[in-house]
Amino acid sequence: MAFGWIDEQAELRRSAGLVRTLRPRPADSPLLDLASNDYLGLAHHPEVTEAAARAARTWGGGATGSRLVTGTTELHTELERELADFCGFEAALVFSSGYAANLAAVTALGPHGSLIVSDAGNHASLIDGCRLARGATQVVAHAEPDAVRKALSTHDGPAIAVSDTVFSVDGDAAPLAALAAVCREHGAGLVVDDAHGLGVLGDGGRGAPHTAGLAGAEDVVVTVTLSKSLGSQGGAVLGPARVIEHLVNAARTFIFDTGLAPAAAGAALAALRLLRREPERAARARAVAGELHARLTAAGHRAVRPDAAVVSVRAPSPESAVRWAADCRAAGLAVGCFRPPSVPDGISRLRLTARADLSEGQIERAVRVVGDTRP
């Protein structure tokens, strides 16, 4: 029977406690949200939502085509200019998602005959980019510059090292300066995904590469998402102008995908301008993450010290993690639940995301609920 194997896979997921379900949320959800990636609390900011509505009224509900045909508006190019300037890079290119941006960067910069050195803790979008690229991929130990050095030393030809700047599972930061130094020893490029760094790390939220002194470097390419700190949708690649021009001509997820919807571009641009005006939001997000970690640790939880806004709390098993997250939800708190295969080390976790707009009372409530529902 066609697709009969799906039933077998479904049963395996059920028996392992790994079934995932969709939970549509209402617009007026009563839950305290520590599950989303709205780090700066901008997704519902009046300036951001009004900019989205204004862009839709001006440019329409969709981009109407690929970026190379009709999908590039003046709004897209304005967003690209301001993103590049804010993060300190020569140029930027906007995509319909952060996932598409990562696929573009890795596949276009990892051609046949090249070596791609990928951190074992990288996000699925970087992993998929490695799988689709024509170059050979070598996966190395997590956050180990010496492992990258060893891999690069075996290859004579074009090469890139690929890494998240802040890893989404535990919220730990990559050693960017050391990685860049290793890449330069071997003439390799460095491609990093700053999805969880933009808006949180760096001077006024300019990102992890800015903090590491890599902004504007000719051998560094950065991908970002517009759907986390900027509260919108979409992604972008930042880097030297010649790299961006190469992506326009070689990246399939740019050439063959419909452009980012104008409403999303307008919202992201408004959020970026708001962050410029209120840079203290980035510091507040980091402070909330630190407070959550301190209180969870004091309460006896196995919480991982955050380098940005992600706070990870380890659970005994996949089943207990699912039950813990469900009990939190029943008590009015939304938290993330990470289980295999999403976690490379096989350890299930609750994931709490700090937000700059959380009050002292909300932080206290979140810690209390996590403790009261502990399995």
mmCIF file of C-alpha atoms in Angstrom:
data_model
loop_
_atom_site.group_PDB
_atom_site.id
_atom_site.type_symbol
_atom_site.label_atom_id
_atom_site.label_comp_id
_atom_site.label_asym_id
_atom_site.label_seq_id
_atom_site.Cartn_x
_atom_site.Cartn_y
_atom_site.Cartn_z
ATOM 1 C CA MET A 1 0.000 0.000 0.000
ATOM 2 C CA ALA A 2 1.260 3.456 -0.890
ATOM 3 C CA PHE A 3 2.722 5.277 2.108
ATOM 4 C CA GLY A 4 2.161 2.234 4.299
ATOM 5 C CA TRP A 5 5.576 2.790 5.833
ATOM 6 C CA ILE A 6 4.269 6.025 7.353
ATOM 7 C CA ASP A 7 2.169 4.049 9.827
ATOM 8 C CA GLU A 8 5.261 2.173 10.976
ATOM 9 C CA GLN A 9 7.149 5.431 11.456
ATOM 10 C CA ALA A 10 4.221 6.908 13.383
ATOM 11 C CA GLU A 11 4.159 3.926 15.741
ATOM 12 C CA LEU A 12 7.910 4.209 16.321
ATOM 13 C CA ARG A 13 7.469 7.886 17.216
ATOM 14 C CA ARG A 14 4.616 7.098 19.590
ATOM 15 C CA SER A 15 6.533 4.342 21.353
ATOM 16 C CA ALA A 16 9.561 6.653 21.770
ATOM 17 C CA GLY A 17 7.488 9.570 23.056
ATOM 18 C CA LEU A 18 8.511 11.733 20.103
ATOM 19 C CA VAL A 19 5.159 12.640 18.526
ATOM 20 C CA ARG A 20 4.874 16.325 17.661
ATOM 21 C CA THR A 21 1.537 18.113 17.441
ATOM 22 C CA LEU A 22 0.347 21.529 16.327
ATOM 23 C CA ARG A 23 -1.343 23.743 18.919
ATOM 24 C CA PRO A 24 -2.972 26.762 17.269
ATOM 25 C CA ARG A 25 -2.829 29.700 19.674
ATOM 26 C CA PRO A 26 -5.541 32.354 19.883
ATOM 27 C CA ALA A 27 -4.703 35.999 19.355
ATOM 28 C CA ASP A 28 -5.442 36.705 23.011
ATOM 29 C CA SER A 29 -3.655 33.722 24.572
ATOM 30 C CA PRO A 30 -3.624 33.921 28.390
ATOM 31 C CA LEU A 31 -0.311 32.049 28.612
ATOM 32 C CA LEU A 32 2.868 33.725 29.835
ATOM 33 C CA ASP A 33 5.094 33.272 26.788
ATOM 34 C CA LEU A 34 8.603 31.951 27.374
ATOM 35 C CA ALA A 35 8.480 29.700 24.322
ATOM 36 C CA SER A 36 8.648 32.123 21.411
ATOM 37 C CA ASN A 37 11.777 33.781 20.016
ATOM 38 C CA ASP A 38 10.393 37.307 20.438
ATOM 39 C CA TYR A 39 13.473 38.282 22.452
ATOM 40 C CA LEU A 40 12.898 42.038 22.416
ATOM 41 C CA GLY A 41 9.109 41.920 22.707
ATOM 42 C CA LEU A 42 8.662 43.666 19.370
ATOM 43 C CA ALA A 43 6.292 41.321 17.518
ATOM 44 C CA HIS A 44 3.256 43.200 18.878
ATOM 45 C CA HIS A 45 4.852 46.619 19.228
ATOM 46 C CA PRO A 46 2.508 49.231 17.699
ATOM 47 C CA GLU A 47 5.245 50.706 15.504
ATOM 48 C CA VAL A 48 6.087 47.271 14.119
ATOM 49 C CA THR A 49 2.518 46.149 13.431
ATOM 50 C CA GLU A 50 1.596 49.501 11.907
ATOM 51 C CA ALA A 51 4.637 49.330 9.616
ATOM 52 C CA ALA A 52 3.550 45.855 8.490
ATOM 53 C CA ALA A 53 0.032 47.106 7.735
ATOM 54 C CA ARG A 54 1.341 50.177 5.926
ATOM 55 C CA ALA A 55 3.652 48.043 3.766
ATOM 56 C CA ALA A 56 0.792 45.711 2.862
ATOM 57 C CA ARG A 57 -1.427 48.633 1.894
ATOM 58 C CA THR A 58 1.366 50.151 -0.204
ATOM 59 C CA TRP A 59 2.921 47.090 -1.843
ATOM 60 C CA GLY A 60 0.192 44.445 -1.567
ATOM 61 C CA GLY A 61 -0.194 41.203 0.339
ATOM 62 C CA GLY A 62 2.726 39.454 -1.335
ATOM 63 C CA ALA A 63 5.926 40.176 -3.217
ATOM 64 C CA THR A 64 4.272 38.797 -6.412
ATOM 65 C CA GLY A 65 7.369 37.016 -7.726
ATOM 66 C CA SER A 66 10.975 36.035 -7.231
ATOM 67 C CA ARG A 67 13.426 38.726 -6.210
ATOM 68 C CA LEU A 68 14.947 38.778 -9.712
ATOM 69 C CA VAL A 69 11.582 39.302 -11.441
ATOM 70 C CA THR A 70 9.026 41.419 -9.516
ATOM 71 C CA GLY A 71 9.747 40.442 -5.912
ATOM 72 C CA THR A 72 12.247 43.179 -5.064
ATOM 73 C CA THR A 73 10.628 46.393 -3.891
ATOM 74 C CA GLU A 74 12.249 49.598 -2.721
ATOM 75 C CA LEU A 75 11.315 48.446 0.769
ATOM 76 C CA HIS A 76 13.474 45.311 0.422
ATOM 77 C CA THR A 77 16.523 47.279 -0.636
ATOM 78 C CA GLU A 78 15.966 49.815 2.147
ATOM 79 C CA LEU A 79 15.882 46.977 4.686
ATOM 80 C CA GLU A 80 19.051 45.475 3.214
ATOM 81 C CA ARG A 81 20.938 48.771 3.421
ATOM 82 C CA GLU A 82 19.949 49.372 7.032
ATOM 83 C CA LEU A 83 20.645 45.784 8.125
ATOM 84 C CA ALA A 84 24.126 45.884 6.634
ATOM 85 C CA ASP A 85 24.853 49.257 8.195
ATOM 86 C CA PHE A 86 23.543 48.240 11.622
ATOM 87 C CA CYS A 87 25.563 45.012 11.746
ATOM 88 C CA GLY A 88 28.678 46.572 10.212
ATOM 89 C CA PHE A 89 28.833 44.716 6.894
ATOM 90 C CA GLU A 90 29.250 45.954 3.353
ATOM 91 C CA ALA A 91 26.059 44.471 1.950
ATOM 92 C CA ALA A 92 23.017 42.356 2.764
ATOM 93 C CA LEU A 93 20.535 40.184 0.905
ATOM 94 C CA VAL A 94 17.034 39.451 2.243
ATOM 95 C CA PHE A 95 15.393 36.024 1.901
ATOM 96 C CA SER A 96 11.922 34.674 2.620
ATOM 97 C CA SER A 97 13.187 32.886 5.759
ATOM 98 C CA GLY A 98 16.276 32.378 7.862
ATOM 99 C CA TYR A 99 16.234 28.750 6.723
ATOM 100 C CA ALA A 100 16.429 29.847 3.086
ATOM 101 C CA ALA A 101 19.254 32.258 3.930
ATOM 102 C CA ASN A 102 21.309 29.473 5.505
ATOM 103 C CA LEU A 103 20.710 27.112 2.590
ATOM 104 C CA ALA A 104 21.795 29.882 0.223
ATOM 105 C CA ALA A 105 24.980 30.782 2.063
ATOM 106 C CA VAL A 106 26.240 27.242 2.530
ATOM 107 C CA THR A 107 25.343 25.862 -0.887
ATOM 108 C CA ALA A 108 26.591 28.880 -2.835
ATOM 109 C CA LEU A 109 29.849 29.081 -0.867
ATOM 110 C CA GLY A 110 30.494 25.324 -0.773
ATOM 111 C CA PRO A 111 30.909 24.377 -4.452
ATOM 112 C CA HIS A 112 32.268 21.142 -5.883
ATOM 113 C CA GLY A 113 35.830 20.553 -4.723
ATOM 114 C CA SER A 114 35.449 22.604 -1.544
ATOM 115 C CA LEU A 115 35.473 21.480 2.089
ATOM 116 C CA ILE A 116 32.732 22.492 4.521
ATOM 117 C CA VAL A 117 33.628 22.071 8.198
ATOM 118 C CA SER A 118 30.434 21.992 10.244
ATOM 119 C CA ASP A 119 29.983 22.176 14.031
ATOM 120 C CA ALA A 120 28.193 19.120 15.456
ATOM 121 C CA GLY A 121 25.714 21.394 17.251
ATOM 122 C CA ASN A 122 24.615 23.393 14.210
ATOM 123 C CA HIS A 123 20.996 24.180 13.421
ATOM 124 C CA ALA A 124 19.100 21.947 11.002
ATOM 125 C CA SER A 125 19.139 24.635 8.301
ATOM 126 C CA LEU A 126 22.951 24.698 8.285
ATOM 127 C CA ILE A 127 23.040 20.900 8.295
ATOM 128 C CA ASP A 128 20.677 20.792 5.328
ATOM 129 C CA GLY A 129 22.800 23.391 3.554
ATOM 130 C CA CYS A 130 25.809 21.109 3.999
ATOM 131 C CA ARG A 131 23.843 18.153 2.634
ATOM 132 C CA LEU A 132 22.752 20.101 -0.442
ATOM 133 C CA ALA A 133 26.124 21.703 -1.150
ATOM 134 C CA ARG A 134 28.376 20.058 -3.730
ATOM 135 C CA GLY A 135 31.424 20.340 -1.519
ATOM 136 C CA ALA A 136 32.493 17.641 0.935
ATOM 137 C CA THR A 137 31.318 18.102 4.525
ATOM 138 C CA GLN A 138 33.224 17.153 7.659
ATOM 139 C CA VAL A 139 31.373 17.412 10.970
ATOM 140 C CA VAL A 140 33.612 18.295 13.918
ATOM 141 C CA ALA A 141 33.263 18.405 17.695
ATOM 142 C CA HIS A 142 31.059 21.126 19.117
ATOM 143 C CA ALA A 143 32.714 24.520 19.678
ATOM 144 C CA GLU A 144 36.255 23.149 19.222
ATOM 145 C CA PRO A 145 38.498 25.437 17.090
ATOM 146 C CA ASP A 146 41.279 22.824 17.179
ATOM 147 C CA ALA A 147 38.944 20.312 15.551
ATOM 148 C CA VAL A 148 38.255 22.853 12.794
ATOM 149 C CA ARG A 149 42.005 23.416 12.400
ATOM 150 C CA LYS A 150 42.631 19.695 12.039
ATOM 151 C CA ALA A 151 39.909 19.328 9.408
ATOM 152 C CA LEU A 152 41.107 22.303 7.370
ATOM 153 C CA SER A 153 44.709 21.059 7.454
ATOM 154 C CA THR A 154 43.701 17.971 5.468
ATOM 155 C CA HIS A 155 42.288 19.941 2.527
ATOM 156 C CA ASP A 156 44.008 21.868 -0.237
ATOM 157 C CA GLY A 157 41.406 24.056 -1.914
ATOM 158 C CA PRO A 158 38.424 26.301 -1.177
ATOM 159 C CA ALA A 159 36.984 25.788 2.296
ATOM 160 C CA ILE A 160 34.545 27.278 4.771
ATOM 161 C CA ALA A 161 33.814 26.645 8.435
ATOM 162 C CA VAL A 162 30.130 26.800 9.345
ATOM 163 C CA SER A 163 28.734 27.459 12.818
ATOM 164 C CA ASP A 164 25.893 28.957 14.776
ATOM 165 C CA THR A 165 27.002 31.954 16.834
ATOM 166 C CA VAL A 166 24.593 31.029 19.619
ATOM 167 C CA PHE A 167 23.383 27.443 19.601
ATOM 168 C CA SER A 168 19.632 27.054 19.839
ATOM 169 C CA VAL A 169 19.552 24.050 22.180
ATOM 170 C CA ASP A 170 21.594 25.223 25.181
ATOM 171 C CA GLY A 171 22.078 28.890 24.272
ATOM 172 C CA ASP A 172 25.876 28.612 24.428
ATOM 173 C CA ALA A 173 28.030 30.847 22.236
ATOM 174 C CA ALA A 174 30.594 29.729 19.666
ATOM 175 C CA PRO A 175 34.232 30.870 20.064
ATOM 176 C CA LEU A 176 33.985 33.147 17.035
ATOM 177 C CA ALA A 177 37.318 34.956 17.347
ATOM 178 C CA ALA A 178 39.182 31.664 17.667
ATOM 179 C CA LEU A 179 37.263 30.141 14.744
ATOM 180 C CA ALA A 180 38.070 33.140 12.563
ATOM 181 C CA ALA A 181 41.758 32.879 13.461
ATOM 182 C CA VAL A 182 41.826 29.189 12.536
ATOM 183 C CA CYS A 183 40.098 29.889 9.226
ATOM 184 C CA ARG A 184 42.603 32.622 8.395
ATOM 185 C CA GLU A 185 45.501 30.262 9.061
ATOM 186 C CA HIS A 186 44.212 28.108 6.215
ATOM 187 C CA GLY A 187 42.721 30.742 3.905
ATOM 188 C CA ALA A 188 39.187 29.526 4.612
ATOM 189 C CA GLY A 189 36.017 31.543 4.934
ATOM 190 C CA LEU A 190 33.815 31.621 8.028
ATOM 191 C CA VAL A 191 30.022 31.401 7.687
ATOM 192 C CA VAL A 192 28.059 31.926 10.898
ATOM 193 C CA ASP A 193 24.362 31.946 11.706
ATOM 194 C CA ASP A 194 23.576 34.805 14.117
ATOM 195 C CA ALA A 195 19.877 34.024 14.437
ATOM 196 C CA HIS A 196 20.043 34.052 18.249
ATOM 197 C CA GLY A 197 22.644 36.812 18.515
ATOM 198 C CA LEU A 198 21.156 39.662 16.493
ATOM 199 C CA GLY A 199 19.259 41.997 18.786
ATOM 200 C CA VAL A 200 20.673 40.383 21.929
ATOM 201 C CA LEU A 201 24.480 40.406 21.741
ATOM 202 C CA GLY A 202 26.904 43.146 20.785
ATOM 203 C CA ASP A 203 26.733 46.910 21.120
ATOM 204 C CA GLY A 204 23.018 47.728 21.064
ATOM 205 C CA GLY A 205 22.186 44.245 19.765
ATOM 206 C CA ARG A 206 24.435 44.366 16.697
ATOM 207 C CA GLY A 207 25.161 40.671 17.051
ATOM 208 C CA ALA A 208 27.816 38.170 18.036
ATOM 209 C CA PRO A 209 30.167 38.869 15.074
ATOM 210 C CA HIS A 210 30.205 42.551 16.049
ATOM 211 C CA THR A 211 31.146 41.579 19.611
ATOM 212 C CA ALA A 212 33.943 39.343 18.319
ATOM 213 C CA GLY A 213 35.388 42.110 16.145
ATOM 214 C CA LEU A 214 34.454 40.340 12.917
ATOM 215 C CA ALA A 215 31.905 42.801 11.538
ATOM 216 C CA GLY A 216 32.845 43.824 8.020
ATOM 217 C CA ALA A 217 35.653 41.263 7.661
ATOM 218 C CA GLU A 218 36.233 40.232 4.062
ATOM 219 C CA ASP A 219 36.389 36.534 4.983
ATOM 220 C CA VAL A 220 33.276 36.402 7.195
ATOM 221 C CA VAL A 221 29.674 35.878 6.086
ATOM 222 C CA VAL A 222 26.790 36.138 8.543
ATOM 223 C CA THR A 223 23.217 34.920 8.255
ATOM 224 C CA VAL A 224 20.425 36.327 10.408
ATOM 225 C CA THR A 225 16.732 35.828 10.852
ATOM 226 C CA LEU A 226 14.150 38.590 11.011
ATOM 227 C CA SER A 227 11.739 36.389 12.973
ATOM 228 C CA LYS A 228 13.364 36.475 16.410
ATOM 229 C CA SER A 229 14.600 39.755 17.883
ATOM 230 C CA LEU A 230 13.020 41.759 15.056
ATOM 231 C CA GLY A 231 9.617 40.152 15.606
ATOM 232 C CA SER A 232 8.873 39.682 11.911
ATOM 233 C CA GLN A 233 9.562 37.002 9.295
ATOM 234 C CA GLY A 234 12.372 36.305 6.850
ATOM 235 C CA GLY A 235 16.144 36.106 6.852
ATOM 236 C CA ALA A 236 19.222 37.770 5.409
ATOM 237 C CA VAL A 237 22.845 37.138 4.497
ATOM 238 C CA LEU A 238 25.406 39.831 5.377
ATOM 239 C CA GLY A 239 28.928 40.073 4.050
ATOM 240 C CA PRO A 240 31.277 41.527 1.441
ATOM 241 C CA ALA A 241 29.508 42.987 -1.595
ATOM 242 C CA ARG A 242 31.145 40.446 -3.938
ATOM 243 C CA VAL A 243 29.776 37.586 -1.843
ATOM 244 C CA ILE A 244 26.284 39.056 -1.899
ATOM 245 C CA GLU A 245 26.508 39.526 -5.675
ATOM 246 C CA HIS A 246 27.556 35.883 -5.968
ATOM 247 C CA LEU A 247 24.492 34.792 -3.994
ATOM 248 C CA VAL A 248 22.212 36.802 -6.280
ATOM 249 C CA ASN A 249 23.584 34.798 -9.183
ATOM 250 C CA ALA A 250 24.146 31.384 -7.594
ATOM 251 C CA ALA A 251 21.857 30.833 -4.587
ATOM 252 C CA ARG A 252 18.870 28.747 -5.630
ATOM 253 C CA THR A 253 16.773 29.725 -2.590
ATOM 254 C CA PHE A 254 17.132 33.322 -3.742
ATOM 255 C CA ILE A 255 16.734 32.863 -7.495
ATOM 256 C CA PHE A 256 13.755 30.502 -7.442
ATOM 257 C CA ASP A 257 11.851 31.585 -4.337
ATOM 258 C CA THR A 258 9.182 34.257 -4.081
ATOM 259 C CA GLY A 259 10.473 37.361 -2.343
ATOM 260 C CA LEU A 260 9.742 38.165 1.285
ATOM 261 C CA ALA A 261 6.232 39.592 1.746
ATOM 262 C CA PRO A 262 6.298 43.415 1.961
ATOM 263 C CA ALA A 263 4.488 43.366 5.305
ATOM 264 C CA ALA A 264 7.288 41.278 6.830
ATOM 265 C CA ALA A 265 9.948 43.539 5.330
ATOM 266 C CA GLY A 266 8.179 46.624 6.673
ATOM 267 C CA ALA A 267 7.821 45.124 10.139
ATOM 268 C CA ALA A 268 11.487 44.085 10.269
ATOM 269 C CA LEU A 269 12.641 47.536 9.177
ATOM 270 C CA ALA A 270 10.506 49.211 11.823
ATOM 271 C CA ALA A 271 11.836 46.843 14.505
ATOM 272 C CA LEU A 272 15.416 47.502 13.431
ATOM 273 C CA ARG A 273 14.890 51.255 13.662
ATOM 274 C CA LEU A 274 13.251 50.860 17.060
ATOM 275 C CA LEU A 275 16.250 48.848 18.285
ATOM 276 C CA ARG A 276 18.581 51.598 17.087
ATOM 277 C CA ARG A 277 16.550 54.068 19.116
ATOM 278 C CA GLU A 278 16.258 51.828 22.181
ATOM 279 C CA PRO A 279 19.518 49.835 22.358
ATOM 280 C CA GLU A 280 18.904 49.060 26.024
ATOM 281 C CA ARG A 281 16.454 46.340 24.944
ATOM 282 C CA ALA A 282 19.384 44.072 24.086
ATOM 283 C CA ALA A 283 20.953 44.437 27.516
ATOM 284 C CA ARG A 284 17.583 43.848 29.171
ATOM 285 C CA ALA A 285 17.090 40.557 27.279
ATOM 286 C CA ARG A 286 20.493 39.356 28.494
ATOM 287 C CA ALA A 287 19.723 40.452 32.045
ATOM 288 C CA VAL A 288 16.409 38.566 32.068
ATOM 289 C CA ALA A 289 18.162 35.427 30.809
ATOM 290 C CA GLY A 290 20.751 35.710 33.564
ATOM 291 C CA GLU A 291 18.058 36.183 36.197
ATOM 292 C CA LEU A 292 16.084 33.177 34.967
ATOM 293 C CA HIS A 293 19.208 31.021 35.050
ATOM 294 C CA ALA A 294 20.201 32.169 38.540
ATOM 295 C CA ARG A 295 16.775 31.520 40.009
ATOM 296 C CA LEU A 296 16.292 28.166 38.277
ATOM 297 C CA THR A 297 19.726 27.017 39.412
ATOM 298 C CA ALA A 298 19.052 28.144 42.976
ATOM 299 C CA ALA A 299 15.848 26.094 42.881
ATOM 300 C CA GLY A 300 17.851 22.970 42.030
ATOM 301 C CA HIS A 301 17.212 22.732 38.300
ATOM 302 C CA ARG A 302 19.919 21.667 35.837
ATOM 303 C CA ALA A 303 19.900 24.943 33.954
ATOM 304 C CA VAL A 304 22.646 25.804 31.473
ATOM 305 C CA ARG A 305 24.265 29.231 31.885
ATOM 306 C CA PRO A 306 23.037 31.351 28.925
ATOM 307 C CA ASP A 307 25.333 33.340 26.653
ATOM 308 C CA ALA A 308 22.389 35.127 25.038
ATOM 309 C CA ALA A 309 18.618 34.816 25.634
ATOM 310 C CA VAL A 310 18.100 31.027 25.565
ATOM 311 C CA VAL A 311 17.850 29.273 28.947
ATOM 312 C CA SER A 312 17.931 25.475 28.810
ATOM 313 C CA VAL A 313 16.683 23.234 31.651
ATOM 314 C CA ARG A 314 17.490 19.550 31.348
ATOM 315 C CA ALA A 315 14.812 16.889 31.807
ATOM 316 C CA PRO A 316 15.179 13.207 32.813
ATOM 317 C CA SER A 317 13.698 11.778 29.580
ATOM 318 C CA PRO A 318 11.773 12.695 26.422
ATOM 319 C CA GLU A 319 8.509 11.583 28.021
ATOM 320 C CA SER A 320 9.116 13.607 31.184
ATOM 321 C CA ALA A 321 10.066 16.654 29.109
ATOM 322 C CA VAL A 322 6.799 16.464 27.190
ATOM 323 C CA ARG A 323 4.823 16.025 30.408
ATOM 324 C CA TRP A 324 6.730 18.855 32.107
ATOM 325 C CA ALA A 325 6.038 21.271 29.237
ATOM 326 C CA ALA A 326 2.359 20.238 29.195
ATOM 327 C CA ASP A 327 2.056 20.765 32.948
ATOM 328 C CA CYS A 328 3.660 24.203 32.597
ATOM 329 C CA ARG A 329 1.132 25.045 29.901
ATOM 330 C CA ALA A 330 -1.732 23.890 32.111
ATOM 331 C CA ALA A 331 -0.386 26.193 34.824
ATOM 332 C CA GLY A 332 -0.358 29.154 32.411
ATOM 333 C CA LEU A 333 3.259 29.122 31.197
ATOM 334 C CA ALA A 334 4.360 28.353 27.634
ATOM 335 C CA VAL A 335 7.869 26.877 27.364
ATOM 336 C CA GLY A 336 9.719 25.076 24.602
ATOM 337 C CA CYS A 337 10.317 21.332 24.692
ATOM 338 C CA PHE A 338 13.383 19.980 22.880
ATOM 339 C CA ARG A 339 13.766 16.218 22.398
ATOM 340 C CA PRO A 340 15.702 13.899 20.099
ATOM 341 C CA PRO A 341 16.371 14.226 17.232
ATOM 342 C CA SER A 342 16.328 18.016 17.749
ATOM 343 C CA VAL A 343 18.996 17.736 20.450
ATOM 344 C CA PRO A 344 22.333 16.375 19.192
ATOM 345 C CA ASP A 345 23.393 15.020 22.592
ATOM 346 C CA GLY A 346 20.157 13.097 23.126
ATOM 347 C CA ILE A 347 19.289 14.986 26.344
ATOM 348 C CA SER A 348 15.741 16.323 26.439
ATOM 349 C CA ARG A 349 15.167 19.845 27.728
ATOM 350 C CA LEU A 350 12.749 22.568 28.462
ATOM 351 C CA ARG A 351 13.815 25.744 26.711
ATOM 352 C CA LEU A 352 12.861 29.111 28.132
ATOM 353 C CA THR A 353 13.459 32.212 26.045
ATOM 354 C CA ALA A 354 14.082 35.453 27.871
ATOM 355 C CA ARG A 355 12.291 38.561 26.640
ATOM 356 C CA ALA A 356 13.282 42.142 27.215
ATOM 357 C CA ASP A 357 9.708 43.049 28.161
ATOM 358 C CA LEU A 358 9.298 40.493 30.967
ATOM 359 C CA SER A 359 8.553 42.052 34.334
ATOM 360 C CA GLU A 360 10.014 41.008 37.691
ATOM 361 C CA GLY A 361 6.689 39.413 38.584
ATOM 362 C CA GLN A 362 6.593 37.410 35.359
ATOM 363 C CA ILE A 363 10.125 36.114 35.893
ATOM 364 C CA GLU A 364 9.182 35.024 39.419
ATOM 365 C CA ARG A 365 6.007 33.357 38.165
ATOM 366 C CA ALA A 366 7.857 31.459 35.433
ATOM 367 C CA VAL A 367 10.427 30.053 37.865
ATOM 368 C CA ARG A 368 7.700 29.076 40.305
ATOM 369 C CA VAL A 369 5.676 27.212 37.658
ATOM 370 C CA VAL A 370 8.728 25.338 36.358
ATOM 371 C CA GLY A 371 9.504 24.264 39.930
ATOM 372 C CA ASP A 372 5.932 23.323 40.845
ATOM 373 C CA THR A 373 5.589 21.084 37.763
ATOM 374 C CA ARG A 374 8.998 19.421 37.865
ATOM 375 C CA PRO A 375 8.659 15.680 37.119
#
